[in-house]
Amino acid sequence: RTPVVGFFDWDFNVVFEIPLGAQTYPVRYAGRAMDAGQAGAEMDTYALWFWPAPPVPDAVVKQTSGSAAYWHAAIARENAARSEASED
């Protein structure tokens, strides 16, 4: 079977799927006007890039919004909790 990446809305409904090959794919996620979009002052936009390459550690390359800072911290906390749970 071909691996598939699914994109879900906030209600966990599948919005669309991208079939990928069996190799690993780093992903770049970018958002523009995240804070202004939440305030309704501007349309926020997002992009994802996938390319085949060997696995690499996660990294935040650039962070310029409060929304991004919030989500980066939330994921870091979730990953830390998973790591602690796997050590038990």
PDB file of C-alpha atoms in Angstrom:
ATOM      1  CA  ARG A   1       0.000   0.000   0.000  1.00  0.00           C
ATOM      2  CA  THR A   2       1.073   3.567  -0.602  1.00  0.00           C
ATOM      3  CA  PRO A   3       1.322   5.703   2.564  1.00  0.00           C
ATOM      4  CA  VAL A   4      -1.175   8.553   2.671  1.00  0.00           C
ATOM      5  CA  VAL A   5      -0.996  11.853   4.543  1.00  0.00           C
ATOM      6  CA  GLY A   6      -4.423  13.011   5.672  1.00  0.00           C
ATOM      7  CA  PHE A   7      -5.339  16.612   6.456  1.00  0.00           C
ATOM      8  CA  PHE A   8      -8.143  17.158   8.926  1.00  0.00           C
ATOM      9  CA  ASP A   9     -10.206  20.159   9.943  1.00  0.00           C
ATOM     10  CA  TRP A  10     -10.769  21.129  13.586  1.00  0.00           C
ATOM     11  CA  ASP A  11     -13.701  18.691  13.765  1.00  0.00           C
ATOM     12  CA  PHE A  12     -11.413  15.817  12.620  1.00  0.00           C
ATOM     13  CA  ASN A  13     -13.076  15.531   9.207  1.00  0.00           C
ATOM     14  CA  VAL A  14     -10.738  14.569   6.357  1.00  0.00           C
ATOM     15  CA  VAL A  15     -10.268  17.607   4.127  1.00  0.00           C
ATOM     16  CA  PHE A  16      -7.964  15.909   1.617  1.00  0.00           C
ATOM     17  CA  GLU A  17      -5.320  13.211   1.317  1.00  0.00           C
ATOM     18  CA  ILE A  18      -1.915  13.078  -0.390  1.00  0.00           C
ATOM     19  CA  PRO A  19      -0.610   9.638  -1.376  1.00  0.00           C
ATOM     20  CA  LEU A  20       3.148   9.474  -0.803  1.00  0.00           C
ATOM     21  CA  GLY A  21       5.737   6.873  -1.674  1.00  0.00           C
ATOM     22  CA  ALA A  22       7.221   4.491   0.865  1.00  0.00           C
ATOM     23  CA  GLN A  23      10.349   6.610   1.582  1.00  0.00           C
ATOM     24  CA  THR A  24      10.628   9.226   4.360  1.00  0.00           C
ATOM     25  CA  TYR A  25       9.588  12.829   3.804  1.00  0.00           C
ATOM     26  CA  PRO A  26      10.722  15.900   5.707  1.00  0.00           C
ATOM     27  CA  VAL A  27       7.945  18.491   5.862  1.00  0.00           C
ATOM     28  CA  ARG A  28       8.118  22.267   5.924  1.00  0.00           C
ATOM     29  CA  TYR A  29       5.074  24.042   7.324  1.00  0.00           C
ATOM     30  CA  ALA A  30       4.671  27.789   6.941  1.00  0.00           C
ATOM     31  CA  GLY A  31       1.933  30.132   8.074  1.00  0.00           C
ATOM     32  CA  ARG A  32       1.414  33.783   7.198  1.00  0.00           C
ATOM     33  CA  ALA A  33      -0.633  36.305   9.201  1.00  0.00           C
ATOM     34  CA  MET A  34      -1.511  33.692  11.853  1.00  0.00           C
ATOM     35  CA  ASP A  35      -2.154  36.243  14.613  1.00  0.00           C
ATOM     36  CA  ALA A  36      -4.010  38.682  12.343  1.00  0.00           C
ATOM     37  CA  GLY A  37      -6.089  35.813  10.968  1.00  0.00           C
ATOM     38  CA  GLN A  38      -7.197  34.775  14.443  1.00  0.00           C
ATOM     39  CA  ALA A  39      -8.183  38.369  15.182  1.00  0.00           C
ATOM     40  CA  GLY A  40     -10.176  38.540  11.932  1.00  0.00           C
ATOM     41  CA  ALA A  41      -8.045  41.430  10.693  1.00  0.00           C
ATOM     42  CA  GLU A  42      -6.466  39.577   7.781  1.00  0.00           C
ATOM     43  CA  MET A  43      -6.718  36.236   5.970  1.00  0.00           C
ATOM     44  CA  ASP A  44      -4.193  33.755   7.329  1.00  0.00           C
ATOM     45  CA  THR A  45      -2.583  31.395   4.812  1.00  0.00           C
ATOM     46  CA  TYR A  46      -0.624  28.176   5.192  1.00  0.00           C
ATOM     47  CA  ALA A  47       1.652  25.996   3.071  1.00  0.00           C
ATOM     48  CA  LEU A  48       3.174  22.533   3.368  1.00  0.00           C
ATOM     49  CA  TRP A  49       6.104  21.133   1.413  1.00  0.00           C
ATOM     50  CA  PHE A  50       7.048  17.436   1.303  1.00  0.00           C
ATOM     51  CA  TRP A  51      10.192  16.073  -0.336  1.00  0.00           C
ATOM     52  CA  PRO A  52      11.823  12.633  -0.196  1.00  0.00           C
ATOM     53  CA  ALA A  53      14.947  12.626   1.994  1.00  0.00           C
ATOM     54  CA  PRO A  54      16.442  10.757   4.963  1.00  0.00           C
ATOM     55  CA  PRO A  55      14.910  11.479   8.384  1.00  0.00           C
ATOM     56  CA  VAL A  56      16.206  14.538  10.266  1.00  0.00           C
ATOM     57  CA  PRO A  57      15.384  15.911  13.736  1.00  0.00           C
ATOM     58  CA  ASP A  58      12.522  18.403  14.053  1.00  0.00           C
ATOM     59  CA  ALA A  59      13.570  22.055  13.983  1.00  0.00           C
ATOM     60  CA  VAL A  60      11.834  25.410  14.143  1.00  0.00           C
ATOM     61  CA  VAL A  61      13.561  27.499  11.476  1.00  0.00           C
ATOM     62  CA  LYS A  62      11.729  30.785  12.050  1.00  0.00           C
ATOM     63  CA  GLN A  63       8.961  31.847  14.414  1.00  0.00           C
ATOM     64  CA  THR A  64       7.397  35.295  14.212  1.00  0.00           C
ATOM     65  CA  SER A  65       3.915  35.020  15.716  1.00  0.00           C
ATOM     66  CA  GLY A  66       2.363  34.414  19.082  1.00  0.00           C
ATOM     67  CA  SER A  67       0.178  31.695  17.577  1.00  0.00           C
ATOM     68  CA  ALA A  68       3.237  29.817  16.320  1.00  0.00           C
ATOM     69  CA  ALA A  69       4.943  30.176  19.705  1.00  0.00           C
ATOM     70  CA  TYR A  70       1.860  28.756  21.420  1.00  0.00           C
ATOM     71  CA  TRP A  71       1.664  25.707  19.132  1.00  0.00           C
ATOM     72  CA  HIS A  72       5.416  25.045  19.219  1.00  0.00           C
ATOM     73  CA  ALA A  73       5.307  25.040  23.042  1.00  0.00           C
ATOM     74  CA  ALA A  74       2.202  22.813  23.087  1.00  0.00           C
ATOM     75  CA  ILE A  75       3.849  20.230  20.828  1.00  0.00           C
ATOM     76  CA  ALA A  76       7.081  20.362  22.862  1.00  0.00           C
ATOM     77  CA  ARG A  77       5.068  19.642  26.039  1.00  0.00           C
ATOM     78  CA  GLU A  78       3.217  16.780  24.331  1.00  0.00           C
ATOM     79  CA  ASN A  79       6.468  15.261  23.049  1.00  0.00           C
ATOM     80  CA  ALA A  80       8.068  15.544  26.499  1.00  0.00           C
ATOM     81  CA  ALA A  81       5.069  13.795  28.092  1.00  0.00           C
ATOM     82  CA  ARG A  82       5.246  10.992  25.502  1.00  0.00           C
ATOM     83  CA  SER A  83       8.968  10.599  26.122  1.00  0.00           C
ATOM     84  CA  GLU A  84       8.448  10.365  29.898  1.00  0.00           C
ATOM     85  CA  ALA A  85       5.648   7.846  29.447  1.00  0.00           C
ATOM     86  CA  SER A  86       7.787   5.642  27.206  1.00  0.00           C
ATOM     87  CA  GLU A  87      10.583   5.616  29.823  1.00  0.00           C
ATOM     88  CA  ASP A  88       8.236   4.241  32.510  1.00  0.00           C
TER      89      ASP A  88
END
